[in-house]
Coordinates of C-alpha atoms in Angstrom, one line a residue:
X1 CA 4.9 -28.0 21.6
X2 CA 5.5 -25.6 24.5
X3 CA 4.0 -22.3 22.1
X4 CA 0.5 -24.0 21.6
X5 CA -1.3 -21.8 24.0
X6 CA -0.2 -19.3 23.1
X7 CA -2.8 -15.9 22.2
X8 CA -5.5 -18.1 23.5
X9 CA -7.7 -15.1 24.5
X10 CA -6.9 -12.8 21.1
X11 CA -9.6 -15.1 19.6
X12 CA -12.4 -13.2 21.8
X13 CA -12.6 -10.1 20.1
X14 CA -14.7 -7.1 19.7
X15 CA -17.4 -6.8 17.7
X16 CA -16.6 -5.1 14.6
X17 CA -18.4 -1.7 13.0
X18 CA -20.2 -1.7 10.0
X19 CA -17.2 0.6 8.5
X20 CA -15.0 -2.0 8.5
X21 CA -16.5 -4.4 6.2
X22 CA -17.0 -0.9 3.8
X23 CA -13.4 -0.7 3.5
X24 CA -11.6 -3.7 4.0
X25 CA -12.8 -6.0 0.5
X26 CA -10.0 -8.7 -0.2
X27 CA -8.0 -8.3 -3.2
X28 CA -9.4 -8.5 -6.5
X29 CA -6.2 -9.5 -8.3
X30 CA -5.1 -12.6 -9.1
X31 CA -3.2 -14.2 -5.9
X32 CA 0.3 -15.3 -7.1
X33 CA 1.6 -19.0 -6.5
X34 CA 2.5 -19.2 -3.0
X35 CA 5.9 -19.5 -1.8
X36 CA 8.2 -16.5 -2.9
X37 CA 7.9 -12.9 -3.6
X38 CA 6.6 -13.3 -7.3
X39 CA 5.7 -9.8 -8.7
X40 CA 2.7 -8.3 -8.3
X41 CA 3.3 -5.6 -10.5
X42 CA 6.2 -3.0 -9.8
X43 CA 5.1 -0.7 -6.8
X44 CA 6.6 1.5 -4.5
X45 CA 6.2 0.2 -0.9
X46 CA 5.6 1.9 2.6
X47 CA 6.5 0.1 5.5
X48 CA 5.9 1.4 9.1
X49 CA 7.3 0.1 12.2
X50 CA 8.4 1.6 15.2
X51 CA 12.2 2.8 15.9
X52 CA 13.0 1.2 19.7
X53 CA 15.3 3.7 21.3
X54 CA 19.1 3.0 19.5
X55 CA 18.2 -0.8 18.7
X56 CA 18.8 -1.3 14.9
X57 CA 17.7 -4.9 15.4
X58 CA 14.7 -3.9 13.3
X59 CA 16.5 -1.5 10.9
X60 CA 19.0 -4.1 10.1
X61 CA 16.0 -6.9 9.3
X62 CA 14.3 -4.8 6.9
X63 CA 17.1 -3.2 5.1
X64 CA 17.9 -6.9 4.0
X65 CA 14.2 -7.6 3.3
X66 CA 13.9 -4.2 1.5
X67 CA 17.0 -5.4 -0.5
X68 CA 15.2 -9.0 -1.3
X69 CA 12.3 -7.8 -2.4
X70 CA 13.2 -5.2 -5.0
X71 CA 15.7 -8.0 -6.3
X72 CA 12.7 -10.5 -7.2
X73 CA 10.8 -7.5 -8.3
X74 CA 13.0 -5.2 -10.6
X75 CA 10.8 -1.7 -10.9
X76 CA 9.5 -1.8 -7.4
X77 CA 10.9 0.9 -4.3
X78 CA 10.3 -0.1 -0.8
X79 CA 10.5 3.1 1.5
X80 CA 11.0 2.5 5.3
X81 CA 9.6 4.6 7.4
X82 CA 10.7 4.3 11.0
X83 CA 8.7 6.2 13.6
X84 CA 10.7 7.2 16.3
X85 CA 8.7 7.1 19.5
X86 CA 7.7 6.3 22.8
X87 CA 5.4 2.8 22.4
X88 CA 1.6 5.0 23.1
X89 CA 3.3 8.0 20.4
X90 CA 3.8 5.5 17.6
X91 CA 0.7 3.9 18.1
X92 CA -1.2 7.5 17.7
X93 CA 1.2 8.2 15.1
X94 CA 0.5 5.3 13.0
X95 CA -3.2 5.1 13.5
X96 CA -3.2 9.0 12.2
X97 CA -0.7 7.9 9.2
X98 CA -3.6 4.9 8.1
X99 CA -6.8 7.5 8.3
X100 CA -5.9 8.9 5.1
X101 CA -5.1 7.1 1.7
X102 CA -2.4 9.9 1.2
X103 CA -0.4 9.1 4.1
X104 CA -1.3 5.1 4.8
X105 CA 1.7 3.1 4.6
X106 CA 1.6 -0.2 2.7
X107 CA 2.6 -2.8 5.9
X108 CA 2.9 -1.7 9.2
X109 CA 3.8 -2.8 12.4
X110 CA 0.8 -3.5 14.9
X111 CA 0.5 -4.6 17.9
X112 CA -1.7 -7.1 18.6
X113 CA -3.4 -5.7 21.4
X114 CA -4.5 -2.7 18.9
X115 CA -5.4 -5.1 16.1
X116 CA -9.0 -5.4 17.0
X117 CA -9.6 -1.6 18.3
X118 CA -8.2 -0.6 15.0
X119 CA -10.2 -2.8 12.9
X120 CA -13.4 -1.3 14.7
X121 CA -12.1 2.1 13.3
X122 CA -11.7 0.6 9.8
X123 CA -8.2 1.2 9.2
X124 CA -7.0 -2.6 8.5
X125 CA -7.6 -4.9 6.1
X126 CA -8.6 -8.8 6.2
X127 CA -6.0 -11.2 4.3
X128 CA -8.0 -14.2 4.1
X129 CA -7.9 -13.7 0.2
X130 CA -4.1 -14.4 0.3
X131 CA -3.9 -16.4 2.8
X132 CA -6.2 -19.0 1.8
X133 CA -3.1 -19.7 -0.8
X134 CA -0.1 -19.7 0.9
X135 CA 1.7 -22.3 1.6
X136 CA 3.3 -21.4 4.6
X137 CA 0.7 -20.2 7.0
X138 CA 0.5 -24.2 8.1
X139 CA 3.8 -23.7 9.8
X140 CA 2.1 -20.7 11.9
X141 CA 1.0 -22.2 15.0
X142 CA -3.1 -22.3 15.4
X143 CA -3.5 -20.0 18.7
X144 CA -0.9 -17.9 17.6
X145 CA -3.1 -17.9 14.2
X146 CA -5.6 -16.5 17.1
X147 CA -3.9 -12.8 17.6
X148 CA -5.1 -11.1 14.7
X149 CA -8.4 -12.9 13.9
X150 CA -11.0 -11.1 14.4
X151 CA -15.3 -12.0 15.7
X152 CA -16.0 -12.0 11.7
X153 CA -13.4 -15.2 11.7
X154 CA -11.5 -13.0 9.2
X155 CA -7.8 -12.5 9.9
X156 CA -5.8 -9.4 10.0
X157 CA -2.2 -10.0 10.4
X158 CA 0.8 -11.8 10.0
X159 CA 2.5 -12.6 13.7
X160 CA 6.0 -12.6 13.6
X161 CA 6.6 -14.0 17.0
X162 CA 5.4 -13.1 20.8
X163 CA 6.8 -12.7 24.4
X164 CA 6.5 -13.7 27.8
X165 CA 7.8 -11.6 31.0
X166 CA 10.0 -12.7 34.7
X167 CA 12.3 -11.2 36.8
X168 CA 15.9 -10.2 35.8
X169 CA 18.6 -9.9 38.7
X170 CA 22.0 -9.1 38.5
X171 CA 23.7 -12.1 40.1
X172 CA 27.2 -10.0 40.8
X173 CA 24.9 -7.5 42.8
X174 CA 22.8 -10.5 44.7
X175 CA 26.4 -11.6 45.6
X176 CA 27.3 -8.5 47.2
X177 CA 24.2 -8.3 48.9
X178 CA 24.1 -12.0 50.5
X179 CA 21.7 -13.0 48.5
X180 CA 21.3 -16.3 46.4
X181 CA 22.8 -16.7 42.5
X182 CA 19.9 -19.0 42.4
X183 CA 16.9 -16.8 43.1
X184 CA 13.2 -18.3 43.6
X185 CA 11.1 -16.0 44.9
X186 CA 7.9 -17.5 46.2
X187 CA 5.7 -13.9 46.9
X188 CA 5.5 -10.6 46.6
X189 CA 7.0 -10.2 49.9
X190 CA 9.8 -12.2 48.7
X191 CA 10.6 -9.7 45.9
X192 CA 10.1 -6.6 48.3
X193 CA 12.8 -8.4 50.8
X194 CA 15.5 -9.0 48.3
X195 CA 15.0 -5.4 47.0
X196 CA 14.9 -4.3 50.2
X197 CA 18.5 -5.7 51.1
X198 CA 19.5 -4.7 48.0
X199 CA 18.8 -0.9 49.0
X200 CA 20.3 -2.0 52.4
X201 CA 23.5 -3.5 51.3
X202 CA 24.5 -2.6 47.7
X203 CA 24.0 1.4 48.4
X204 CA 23.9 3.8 44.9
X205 CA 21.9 1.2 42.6
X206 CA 17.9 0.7 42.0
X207 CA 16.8 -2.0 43.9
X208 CA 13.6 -2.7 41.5
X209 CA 12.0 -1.4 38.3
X210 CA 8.3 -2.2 37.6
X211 CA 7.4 0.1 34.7
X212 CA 4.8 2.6 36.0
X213 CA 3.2 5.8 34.4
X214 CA 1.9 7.2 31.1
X215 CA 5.3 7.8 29.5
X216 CA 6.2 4.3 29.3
X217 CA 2.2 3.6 28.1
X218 CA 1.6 -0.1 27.7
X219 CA 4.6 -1.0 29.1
X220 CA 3.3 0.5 32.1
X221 CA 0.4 -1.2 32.2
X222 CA 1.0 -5.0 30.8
X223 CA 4.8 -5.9 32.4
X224 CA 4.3 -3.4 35.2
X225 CA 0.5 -3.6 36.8
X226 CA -1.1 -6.7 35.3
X227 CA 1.8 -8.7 36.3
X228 CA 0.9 -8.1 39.8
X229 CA -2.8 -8.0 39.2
X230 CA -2.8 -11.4 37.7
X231 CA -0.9 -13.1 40.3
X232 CA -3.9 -12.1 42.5
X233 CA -7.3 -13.7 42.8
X234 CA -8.2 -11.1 40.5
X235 CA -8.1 -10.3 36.8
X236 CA -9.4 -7.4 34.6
X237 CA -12.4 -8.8 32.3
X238 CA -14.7 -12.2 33.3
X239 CA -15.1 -14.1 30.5
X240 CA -17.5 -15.9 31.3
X241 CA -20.2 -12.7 32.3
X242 CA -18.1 -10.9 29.1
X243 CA -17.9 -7.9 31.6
X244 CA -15.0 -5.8 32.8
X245 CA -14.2 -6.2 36.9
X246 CA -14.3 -3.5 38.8
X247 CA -14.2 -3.1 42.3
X248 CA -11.5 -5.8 43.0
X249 CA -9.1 -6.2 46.4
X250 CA -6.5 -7.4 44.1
X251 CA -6.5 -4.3 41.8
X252 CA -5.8 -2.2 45.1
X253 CA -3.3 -4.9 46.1
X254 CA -1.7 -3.9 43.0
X255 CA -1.3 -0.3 43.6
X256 CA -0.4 -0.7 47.2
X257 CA 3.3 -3.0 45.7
X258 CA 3.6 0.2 43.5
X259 CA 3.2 2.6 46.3
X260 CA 5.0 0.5 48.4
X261 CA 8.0 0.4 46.1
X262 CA 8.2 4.2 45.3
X263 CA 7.8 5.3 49.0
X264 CA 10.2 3.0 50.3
X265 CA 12.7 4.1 47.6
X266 CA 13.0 0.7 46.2
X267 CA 12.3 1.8 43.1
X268 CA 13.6 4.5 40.4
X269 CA 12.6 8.1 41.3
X270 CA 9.4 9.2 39.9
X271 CA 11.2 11.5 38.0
X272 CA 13.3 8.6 35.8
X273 CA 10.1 6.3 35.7
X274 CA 8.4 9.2 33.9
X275 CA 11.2 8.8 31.2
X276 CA 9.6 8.5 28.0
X277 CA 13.2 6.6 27.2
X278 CA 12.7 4.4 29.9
X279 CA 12.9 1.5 28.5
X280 CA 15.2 2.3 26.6
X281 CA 17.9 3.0 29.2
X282 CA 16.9 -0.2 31.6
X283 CA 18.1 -2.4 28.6
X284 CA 21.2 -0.1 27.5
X285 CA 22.4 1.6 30.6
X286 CA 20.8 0.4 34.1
X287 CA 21.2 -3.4 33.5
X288 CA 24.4 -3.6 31.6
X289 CA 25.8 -1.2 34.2
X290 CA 25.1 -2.9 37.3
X291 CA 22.9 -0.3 38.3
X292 CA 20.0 -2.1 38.6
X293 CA 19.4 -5.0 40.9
X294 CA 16.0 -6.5 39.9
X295 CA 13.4 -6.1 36.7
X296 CA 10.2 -6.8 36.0
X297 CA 10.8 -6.7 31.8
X298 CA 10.6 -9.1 28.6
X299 CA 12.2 -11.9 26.7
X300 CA 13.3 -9.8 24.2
X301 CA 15.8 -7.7 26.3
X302 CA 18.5 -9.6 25.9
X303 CA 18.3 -8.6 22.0
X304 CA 19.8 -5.5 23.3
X305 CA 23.5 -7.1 24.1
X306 CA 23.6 -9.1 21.1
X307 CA 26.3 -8.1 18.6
X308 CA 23.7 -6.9 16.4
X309 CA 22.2 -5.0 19.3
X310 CA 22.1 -1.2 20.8
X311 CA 24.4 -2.4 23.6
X312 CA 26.6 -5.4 23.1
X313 CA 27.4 -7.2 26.2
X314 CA 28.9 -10.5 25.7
X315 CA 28.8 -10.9 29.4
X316 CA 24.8 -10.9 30.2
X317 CA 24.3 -14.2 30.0
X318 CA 27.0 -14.5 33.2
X319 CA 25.8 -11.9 34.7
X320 CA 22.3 -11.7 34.8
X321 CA 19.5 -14.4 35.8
X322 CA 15.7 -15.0 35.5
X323 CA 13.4 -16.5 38.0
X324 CA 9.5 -16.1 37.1
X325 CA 7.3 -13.7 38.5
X326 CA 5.6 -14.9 41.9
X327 CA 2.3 -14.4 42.6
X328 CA 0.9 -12.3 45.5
X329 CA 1.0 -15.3 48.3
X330 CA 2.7 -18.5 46.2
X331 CA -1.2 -19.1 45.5
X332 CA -2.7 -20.6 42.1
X333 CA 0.3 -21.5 39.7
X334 CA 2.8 -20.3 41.8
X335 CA 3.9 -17.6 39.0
X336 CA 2.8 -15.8 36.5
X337 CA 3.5 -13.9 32.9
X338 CA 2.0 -12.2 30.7
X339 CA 2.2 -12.5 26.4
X340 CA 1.6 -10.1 23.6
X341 CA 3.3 -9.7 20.1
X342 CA 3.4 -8.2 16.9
X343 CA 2.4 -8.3 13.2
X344 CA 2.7 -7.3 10.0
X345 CA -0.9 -5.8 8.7
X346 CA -2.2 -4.0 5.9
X347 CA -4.0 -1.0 5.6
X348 CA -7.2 -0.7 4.3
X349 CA -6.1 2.8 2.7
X350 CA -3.1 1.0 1.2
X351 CA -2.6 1.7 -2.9
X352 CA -0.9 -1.0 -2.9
X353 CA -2.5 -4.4 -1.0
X354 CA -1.1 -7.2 -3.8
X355 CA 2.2 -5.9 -3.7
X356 CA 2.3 -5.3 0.0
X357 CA 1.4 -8.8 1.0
X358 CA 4.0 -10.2 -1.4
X359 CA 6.2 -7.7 1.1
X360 CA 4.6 -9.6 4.2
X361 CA 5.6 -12.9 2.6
X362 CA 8.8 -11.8 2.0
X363 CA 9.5 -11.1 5.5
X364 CA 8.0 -14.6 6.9
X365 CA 10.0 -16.5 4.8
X366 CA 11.3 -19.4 7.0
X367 CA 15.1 -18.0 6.7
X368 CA 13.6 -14.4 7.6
X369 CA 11.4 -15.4 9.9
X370 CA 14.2 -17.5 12.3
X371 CA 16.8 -14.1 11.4
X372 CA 14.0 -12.1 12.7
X373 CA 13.3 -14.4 15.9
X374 CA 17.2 -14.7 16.5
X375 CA 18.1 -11.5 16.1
X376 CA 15.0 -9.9 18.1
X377 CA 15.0 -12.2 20.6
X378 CA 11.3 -13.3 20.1
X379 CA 9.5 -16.4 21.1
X380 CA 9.0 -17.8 17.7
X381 CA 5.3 -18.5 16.3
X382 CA 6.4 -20.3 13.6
X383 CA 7.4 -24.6 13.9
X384 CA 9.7 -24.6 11.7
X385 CA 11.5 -21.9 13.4
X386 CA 10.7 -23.2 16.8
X387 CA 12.7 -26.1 15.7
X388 CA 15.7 -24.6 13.8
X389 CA 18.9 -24.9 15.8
X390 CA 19.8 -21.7 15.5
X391 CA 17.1 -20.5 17.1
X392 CA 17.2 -22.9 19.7
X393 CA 20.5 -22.1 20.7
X394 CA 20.5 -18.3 20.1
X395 CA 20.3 -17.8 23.5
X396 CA 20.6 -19.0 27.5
X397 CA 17.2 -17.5 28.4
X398 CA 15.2 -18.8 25.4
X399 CA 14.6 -22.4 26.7
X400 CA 13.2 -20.6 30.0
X401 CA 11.1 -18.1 28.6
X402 CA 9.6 -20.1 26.4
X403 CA 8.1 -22.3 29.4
X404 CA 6.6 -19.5 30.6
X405 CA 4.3 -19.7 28.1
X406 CA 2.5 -22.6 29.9
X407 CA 1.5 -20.1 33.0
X408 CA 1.1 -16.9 30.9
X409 CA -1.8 -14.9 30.9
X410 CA -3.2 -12.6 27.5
X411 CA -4.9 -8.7 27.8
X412 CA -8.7 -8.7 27.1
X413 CA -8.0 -7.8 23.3
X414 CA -11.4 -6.2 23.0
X415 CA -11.6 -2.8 21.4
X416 CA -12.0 -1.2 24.6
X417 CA -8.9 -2.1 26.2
X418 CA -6.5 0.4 24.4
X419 CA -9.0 2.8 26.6
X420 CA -9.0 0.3 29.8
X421 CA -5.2 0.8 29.8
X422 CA -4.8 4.1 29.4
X423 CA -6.7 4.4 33.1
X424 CA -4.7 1.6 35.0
X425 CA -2.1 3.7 34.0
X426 CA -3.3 6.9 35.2
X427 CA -4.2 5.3 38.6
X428 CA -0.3 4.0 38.5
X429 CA 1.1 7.0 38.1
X430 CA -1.5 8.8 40.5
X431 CA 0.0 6.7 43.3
X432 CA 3.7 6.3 42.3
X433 CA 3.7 10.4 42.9
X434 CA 1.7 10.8 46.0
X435 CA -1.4 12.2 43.9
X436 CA -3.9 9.3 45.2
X437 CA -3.8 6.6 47.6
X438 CA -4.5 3.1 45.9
X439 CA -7.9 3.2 46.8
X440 CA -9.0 6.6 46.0
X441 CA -6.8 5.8 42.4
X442 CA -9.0 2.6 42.3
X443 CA -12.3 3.9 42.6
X444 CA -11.2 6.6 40.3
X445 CA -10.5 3.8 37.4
X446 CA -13.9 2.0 38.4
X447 CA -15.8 5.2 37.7
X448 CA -13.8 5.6 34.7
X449 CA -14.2 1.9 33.4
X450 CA -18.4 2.4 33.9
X451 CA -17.9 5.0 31.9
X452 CA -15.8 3.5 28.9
X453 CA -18.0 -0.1 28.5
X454 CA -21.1 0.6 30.3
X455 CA -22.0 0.1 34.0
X456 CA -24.4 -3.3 32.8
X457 CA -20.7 -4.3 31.4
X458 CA -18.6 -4.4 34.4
X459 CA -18.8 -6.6 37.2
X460 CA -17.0 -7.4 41.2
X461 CA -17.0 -10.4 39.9
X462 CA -13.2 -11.5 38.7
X463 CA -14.5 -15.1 38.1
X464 CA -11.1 -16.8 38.7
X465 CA -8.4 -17.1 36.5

């Protein structure tokens, strides 16, 4: 199966802190028979997730599972709490809400990227207990199983599906512009030309987005910079020496296609890229609007012109194509993309841990768990939803998205990425405004990488890919 490599690196994790294993003891009631939402005792239920822009593709999903669960167990309340912000504001927001047993929700959200930085700080909880007797974790593929388990072999969360990234290009735009409704670019230099005719012949619309900049946070950094960095010779962390690279051409290759796109005016103005609602407006404005050529974005975006979604557009799958990501010179794979995902954790601080992971079982149900994957146009994780025909079918770009998978490439999920990040999107957004040339931004983030993991952990080494 095409998803079988997927999360291959989330298995190399950071060591965790003795706090963690202080707070995070498994369940001490009785497990219920797997397979349902048997009671646990009635409860009332926090679940935290994030709000994307308009989208009510997740609103929608929970209502129903919200309306499930308190039907199989009369007496219990189950509160959603969305948390309307900008992808780095909910993450703060949520890891405040779980510091405190007061305010700890009961499930939440996670990304798996945080997963192992917040169970260093103690604020998840392992569900081996449960897991160890429920039926349907079999049907959960074994990487993907990878994602939330952490150096201890203990796992942490519940995936609920994953992603990969490509190009998206408006064919009725190419069209106008001379260009091909079949687009394969080879390079970077290929991209930069068909943006650059864009600019040249279709006057009035953005030739390119690559997410840059701290408002649009990891977004910024994993489908904007490390889809250039990774179709270079170079990466971010060697494996092998388990130290983080520093000092790489292809790093300042990088910033030199984000300067190159902002000076040339190929991209949105600094101004819009600094949009905290970025995102947001390239899936519900720019794209269905035909005012954007090209962009560098998700598998999931198409959940926006769903019927279900924040901007129905039966039309997309007409309109718009996808060609995979070139890397720098045509070198290695040929293309490249990068995968995260999500799942459903608890909280260490939760009140509630029995009841709350008859909630998480609730929502990966097999019927909840393909709605989920249809509906939020995720790559599923699960093989019996891989091979529901619904699924399957749900929509055009699924079949190539998913093959993706066999080139993709996953973040160093160590606990000091979150940090790692935050500085490759400083030197992004150093350059995108004029503030720093890409090698002055560079040497800026290797100083500031020494001083996050250590200068005995970094290394010019990339070690291939």
């Amino acid at each position: 199966m095409v998803t079988r490599k997927r999360f291959k690196a989330a298995a190399a994790v950071s060591a965790l802190l003795l706090a963690v294993s202080a707070c995070s003891q498994g369940s001490t009631t009785k497990e219920p028979e797997a397979g349902g939402s048997q009671s646990a005792g009635p409860a009332n239920l926090k679940i935290a997730y994030q709000q994307w822009g308009p989208g009510v593709v997740m609103k929608n999903f929970l209502t129903g599972v919200k309306a499930e669960y308190e039907a199989a167990n009369p007496g219990s309340k189950v509160e959603l709490l969305p948390i309307v912000a900008s992808e780095n504001d909910y993450y703060t927001k949520l890891q405040l809400m779980m510091r405190s047993p007061n305010t700890a929700p009961d499930v939440v959200y996670e990304d798996t990227f945080l997963i192992n930085s917040d169970i260093t700080a103690g604020y998840l909880r392992p569900l081996d207990d449960y897991i160890k007797n429920w039926d349907q974790w079999s049907q959960f593929e074994d990487t993907a199983k990878g994602a939330a388990k952490a150096l201890d072999g203990k796992t942490y969360g519940i995936p609920d599906g994953t992603d990969t990234r490509a190009l998206w290009y408006n064919k009725q735009l190419f069209a106008k512009a001379g260009l091909p409704a079949d687009w394969q670019p080879k390079t970077w230099d290929d991209v930069l030309s068909a943006a650059r005719t864009i600019k040249e012949k279709v006057p009035g619309v953005v030739p390119l987005n690559v997410y840059s900049g701290k408002p649009m946070g990891e977004a910024s950094a994993m489908q904007g910079f490390e889809m250039l960095l990774y179709g270079t010779k170079d990466s971010l962390y060697n494996h092998d020496q388990q130290k983080w690279v520093v000092g790489s051409q292809g790093f300042k290759d990088s910033l030199n296609f984000i300067k190159t796109i902002f000076t040339e005016g190929l991209a949105p103005t600094p101004k819009q890229a600094l949009d905290p609602n970025m995102g947001s407006k390239v899936g519900t404005e720019l794209l269905p609007g035909g005012k954007l050529a090209i962009a560098l974005d998700g598998s999931w975006i198409y959940g926006n012109w769903q019927k279900t979604g924040a901007k129905p557009w039966p039309q997309w799958s007409e309109v718009l194509g996808q060609t995979a990501m070139p890397t720098q010179d045509g070198g290695g794979k040929g293309k490249v993309s990068l995968s995260g995902g999500w799942t459903w954790a608890i909280p260490a601080k939760s009140k509630n841990p029995d009841a709350a992971w008859n909630l998480i079982k609730t929502l990966q149900t097999q019927k909840n768990a393909t709605k989920y994957a249809t509906e939020g146009a995720q790559i599923a994780v699960r093989k019996d939803v891989a091979s529901d025909e619904t699924y399957k079918s749900s929509a055009k770009s699924t079949q190539f998205f998913t093959d993706l998978v066999s080139v993709t490439v996953y973040r160093p999920a160590f606990a000091e990425y979150p940090k790692v990040s935050n500085e490759i999107i400083t030197a992004m957004e150093a350059v995108m405004t004029g503030q720093s040339s890409p090698e002055e931004a560079a040497k800026n983030y290797d100083e500031a990488v020494e001083g996050i993991v250590g200068k005995d952990k970094t290394t010019t080494d990339s070690g291939g890919q």
